[in-house]
Amino acid sequence: MARDIQDHYFKLAKKQGYHSRAAFKLIEIDDRKSILHKGDAVLDCGAAPGSWTQVVLERIGRRGRIVAVDLQPIMTAGEDRLQTMQGDFNLIEPSELLEFIAGRSAAEDAPPRRFDVLLSDMAPSTTGDRLIDHYGSIRLCEAVLDRAREVLRPGGRTAMKVFEGEAYPELLQRCKAEFKTVKGFRPKASRNESIEMFIVADGFRPPPTDAAH
Ligand SMILES: C[S@@+](CC[C@H](N)C(=O)[O-])C[C@H]1O[C@@H](n2cnc3c(N)ncnc32)[C@H](O)[C@@H]1O
């Protein structure tokens, strides 16, 4: 039965022109939690092959913008609302990430625009050892939260993938300290045997030292 559901998403992705079945995870997250809005600036981390990027482009309207980053080449292209960057998310300077969405502030002396939404479907290269993979995933989430302080606007939203395990409650605690509302969410399109889930959070509250910048 579970395998039937996975085949269903695989076939549906092909039929609807998405690069992968992962598209349906973001579709379900957004349908349920409403994290993508018209005109949003979105940072999509771990974007390859590019199906989340496709979904974001469908949902942010003509005035929205998206920066998509991955170690691997991203197949979604040919959109003036999209900038793709190949590289390690941790090694790309915040100013580089923000450049594409800059210049849209009302006044010249206004602070640089930040992202409205920070997405991460990043996953470590899996080893098959659940504990190692779990901590690899936790490290990626911590890096996303560190980077949020520099690139996400106060009040902003996030959805990020995490492999569940012993450090998950601590990660959730950090999210609760930094966002107003935080929920764990497991989309139907996630493989049944997978330990992945998504933390969906709204109302980013940058720590005071960062808010002053
Ligand atoms: C599950 S795939 C993402 C699927 C994508 N959301 C889609 O819908 O097509 C996970 C991705 O995370 C990327 N990734 C892992 N660590 C990364 C890092 N440090 N920087 C950038 N991308 C990373 C991997 O290269 C891989 O392509």
GROMACS .gro file of C-alpha atoms and ligand atoms in nm, residues 19-20 22-23 44-53 69-72 87-90 121-124 140 161, ligand 1:
model
   55
   19HIS     CA    1   1.153   1.734  -1.170
   20SER     CA    2   1.082   1.504  -0.876
   22ALA     CA    3   0.947   1.605  -0.372
   23ALA     CA    4   0.725   1.874  -0.527
   44ASP     CA    5   1.538   2.757  -0.149
   45CYS     CA    6   1.830   2.561   0.003
   46GLY     CA    7   1.903   2.214  -0.127
   47ALA     CA    8   1.704   2.288  -0.440
   48ALA     CA    9   1.830   2.030  -0.693
   49PRO     CA   10   1.690   1.890  -0.912
   50GLY     CA   11   1.445   2.178  -0.873
   51SER     CA   12   1.089   2.065  -0.806
   52TRP     CA   13   1.043   2.283  -0.495
   53THR     CA   14   1.171   2.573  -0.704
   69VAL     CA   15   2.106   2.691  -0.399
   70ASP     CA   16   2.246   2.339  -0.422
   71LEU     CA   17   2.573   2.148  -0.440
   72GLN     CA   18   2.430   1.986  -0.755
   87GLY     CA   19   2.772   2.547  -0.420
   88ASP     CA   20   2.768   2.472  -0.050
   89PHE     CA   21   2.495   2.676   0.116
   90ASN     CA   22   2.721   2.725   0.420
  121ASP     CA   23   1.495   2.041   0.177
  122MET     CA   24   1.869   1.980   0.230
  123ALA     CA   25   1.975   1.630   0.323
  124PRO     CA   26   2.323   1.501   0.404
  140LEU     CA   27   2.221   2.138   0.820
  161LYS     CA   28   1.354   1.909   0.649
  214LIG     C1   29   1.615   1.586  -0.132
  214LIG     S1   30   1.724   1.676  -0.230
  214LIG     C2   31   1.633   1.822  -0.261
  214LIG     C3   32   1.516   1.807  -0.357
  214LIG     C4   33   1.461   1.940  -0.403
  214LIG     N1   34   1.395   2.011  -0.294
  214LIG     C5   35   1.361   1.926  -0.514
  214LIG     O1   36   1.243   1.942  -0.489
  214LIG     O2   37   1.401   1.900  -0.627
  214LIG     C6   38   1.843   1.731  -0.112
  214LIG     C7   39   1.949   1.822  -0.171
  214LIG     O3   40   2.025   1.883  -0.065
  214LIG     C8   41   2.147   1.919  -0.123
  214LIG     N2   42   2.244   1.961  -0.019
  214LIG     C9   43   2.290   1.888   0.086
  214LIG     N3   44   2.380   1.960   0.156
  214LIG    C10   45   2.390   2.081   0.096
  214LIG    C11   46   2.468   2.198   0.122
  214LIG     N4   47   2.554   2.204   0.225
  214LIG     N5   48   2.453   2.305   0.041
  214LIG    C12   49   2.368   2.299  -0.064
  214LIG     N6   50   2.292   2.190  -0.095
  214LIG    C13   51   2.303   2.082  -0.016
  214LIG    C14   52   2.188   1.794  -0.200
  214LIG     O4   53   2.284   1.822  -0.297
  214LIG    C15   54   2.053   1.749  -0.259
  214LIG     O5   55   2.039   1.791  -0.393
   0.00000   0.00000   0.00000
